[in-house]
PDB file of C-alpha atoms in Angstrom:
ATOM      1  CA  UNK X 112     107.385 -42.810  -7.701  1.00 68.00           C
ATOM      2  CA  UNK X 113     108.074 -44.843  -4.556  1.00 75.00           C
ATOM      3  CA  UNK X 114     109.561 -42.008  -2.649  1.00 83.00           C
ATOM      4  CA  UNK X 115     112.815 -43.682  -2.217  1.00 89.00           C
ATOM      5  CA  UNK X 116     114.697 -40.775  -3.345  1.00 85.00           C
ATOM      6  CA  UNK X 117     112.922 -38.640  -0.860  1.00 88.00           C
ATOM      7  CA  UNK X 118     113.741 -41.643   1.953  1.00 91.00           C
ATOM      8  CA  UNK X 119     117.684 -41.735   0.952  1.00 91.00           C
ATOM      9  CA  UNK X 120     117.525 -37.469   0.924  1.00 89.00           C
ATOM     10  CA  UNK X 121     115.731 -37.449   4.497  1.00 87.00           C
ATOM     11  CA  UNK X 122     118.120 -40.058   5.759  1.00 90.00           C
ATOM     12  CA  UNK X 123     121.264 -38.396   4.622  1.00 86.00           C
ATOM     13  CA  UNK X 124     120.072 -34.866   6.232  1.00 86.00           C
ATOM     14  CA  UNK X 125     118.691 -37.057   9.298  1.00 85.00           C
ATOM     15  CA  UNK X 126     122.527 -38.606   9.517  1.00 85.00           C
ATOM     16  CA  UNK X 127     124.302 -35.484   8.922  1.00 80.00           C
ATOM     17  CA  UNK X 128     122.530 -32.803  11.102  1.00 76.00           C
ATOM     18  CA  UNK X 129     124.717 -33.178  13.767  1.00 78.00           C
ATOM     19  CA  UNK X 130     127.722 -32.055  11.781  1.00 80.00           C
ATOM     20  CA  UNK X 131     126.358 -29.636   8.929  1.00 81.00           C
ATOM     21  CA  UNK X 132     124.612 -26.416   9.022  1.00 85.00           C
ATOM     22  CA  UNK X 133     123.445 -26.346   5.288  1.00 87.00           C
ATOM     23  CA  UNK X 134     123.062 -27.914   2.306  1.00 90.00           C
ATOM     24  CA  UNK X 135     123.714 -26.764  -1.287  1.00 94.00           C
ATOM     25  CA  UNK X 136     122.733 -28.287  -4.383  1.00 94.00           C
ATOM     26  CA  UNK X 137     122.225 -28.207  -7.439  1.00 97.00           C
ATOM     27  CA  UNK X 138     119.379 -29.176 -10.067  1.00 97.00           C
ATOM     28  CA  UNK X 139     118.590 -29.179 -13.786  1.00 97.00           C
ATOM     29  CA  UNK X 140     115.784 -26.463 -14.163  1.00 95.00           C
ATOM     30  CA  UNK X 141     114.044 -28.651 -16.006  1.00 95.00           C
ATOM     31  CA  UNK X 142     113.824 -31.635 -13.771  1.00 95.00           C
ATOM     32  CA  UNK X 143     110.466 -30.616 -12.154  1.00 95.00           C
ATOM     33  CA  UNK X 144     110.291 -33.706 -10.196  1.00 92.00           C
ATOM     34  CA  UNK X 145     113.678 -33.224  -8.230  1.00 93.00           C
ATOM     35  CA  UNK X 146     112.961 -29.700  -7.797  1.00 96.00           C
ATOM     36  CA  UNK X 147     109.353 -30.547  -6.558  1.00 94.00           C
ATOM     37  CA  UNK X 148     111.194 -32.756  -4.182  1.00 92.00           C
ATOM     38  CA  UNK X 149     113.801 -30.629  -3.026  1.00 93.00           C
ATOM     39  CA  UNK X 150     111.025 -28.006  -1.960  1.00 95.00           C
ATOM     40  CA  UNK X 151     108.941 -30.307  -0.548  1.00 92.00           C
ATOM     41  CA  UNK X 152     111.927 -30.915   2.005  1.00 90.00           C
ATOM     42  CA  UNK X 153     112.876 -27.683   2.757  1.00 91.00           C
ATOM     43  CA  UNK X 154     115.125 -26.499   0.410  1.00 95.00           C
ATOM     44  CA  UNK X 155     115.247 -22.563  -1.424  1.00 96.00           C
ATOM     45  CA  UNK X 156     116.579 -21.091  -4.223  1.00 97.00           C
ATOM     46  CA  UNK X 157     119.428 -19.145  -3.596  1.00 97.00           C
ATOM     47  CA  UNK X 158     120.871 -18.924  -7.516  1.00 98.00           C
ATOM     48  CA  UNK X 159     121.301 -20.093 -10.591  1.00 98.00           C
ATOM     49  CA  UNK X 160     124.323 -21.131 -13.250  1.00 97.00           C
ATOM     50  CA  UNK X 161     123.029 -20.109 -16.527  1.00 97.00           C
ATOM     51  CA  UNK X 162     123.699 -22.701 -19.563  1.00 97.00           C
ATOM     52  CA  UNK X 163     125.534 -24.949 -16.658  1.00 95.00           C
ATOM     53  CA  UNK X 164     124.115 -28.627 -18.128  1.00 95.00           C
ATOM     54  CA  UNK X 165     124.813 -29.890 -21.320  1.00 95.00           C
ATOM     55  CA  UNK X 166     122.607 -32.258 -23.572  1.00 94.00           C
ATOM     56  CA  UNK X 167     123.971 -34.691 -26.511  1.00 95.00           C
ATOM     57  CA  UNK X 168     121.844 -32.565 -28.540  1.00 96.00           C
ATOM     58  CA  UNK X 169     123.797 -29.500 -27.805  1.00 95.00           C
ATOM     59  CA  UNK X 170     121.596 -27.596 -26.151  1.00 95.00           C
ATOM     60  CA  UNK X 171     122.381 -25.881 -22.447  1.00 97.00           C
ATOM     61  CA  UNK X 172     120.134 -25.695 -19.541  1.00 97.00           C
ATOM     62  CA  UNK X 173     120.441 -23.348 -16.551  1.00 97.00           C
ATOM     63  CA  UNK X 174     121.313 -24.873 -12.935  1.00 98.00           C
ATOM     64  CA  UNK X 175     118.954 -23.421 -10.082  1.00 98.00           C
ATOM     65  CA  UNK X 176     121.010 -23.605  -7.102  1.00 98.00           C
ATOM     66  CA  UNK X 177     119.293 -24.717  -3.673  1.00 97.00           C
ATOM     67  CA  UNK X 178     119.969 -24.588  -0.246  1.00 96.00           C
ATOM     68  CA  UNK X 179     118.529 -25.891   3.039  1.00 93.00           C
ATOM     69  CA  UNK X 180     119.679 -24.168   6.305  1.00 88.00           C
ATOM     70  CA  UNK X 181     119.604 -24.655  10.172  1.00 78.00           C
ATOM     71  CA  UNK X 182     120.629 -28.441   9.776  1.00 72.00           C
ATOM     72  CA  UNK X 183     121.211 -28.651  13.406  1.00 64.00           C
TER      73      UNK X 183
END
């Protein structure tokens, strides 16, 4: 809760936007805090992987798949 996830992601995408036009990633549907962050930034949903994660309990979770454009 010090932002310094949202510092390292805004430096990366600061350092790369001369040589990247997008970004894709992905994120655990359930991890509302990354997510949250990830919009916050800029970036959409453009799909999802159903079941993609796996916990030690056994259970799946779906992947939403994100994207930021127009890097440069």
């Amino acid at each position: 809760r010090q932002q310094v996830g949202q510092r390292l992601l805004l430096h990366f995408l600061a350092t790369c936007q001369q040589c990247i036009k997008s970004v894709f990633l992905e994120v655990d549907y359930n991890n509302e805090s990354a997510i949250h962050l990830y919009k916050k930034v800029g970036f959409h949903q453009v799909g999802i992987r159903k079941n993609y994660y796996q916990y030690s309990s056994g259970d799946f979770s779906d992947a939403l798949i994100l994207q930021l454009e127009n890097l440069n």
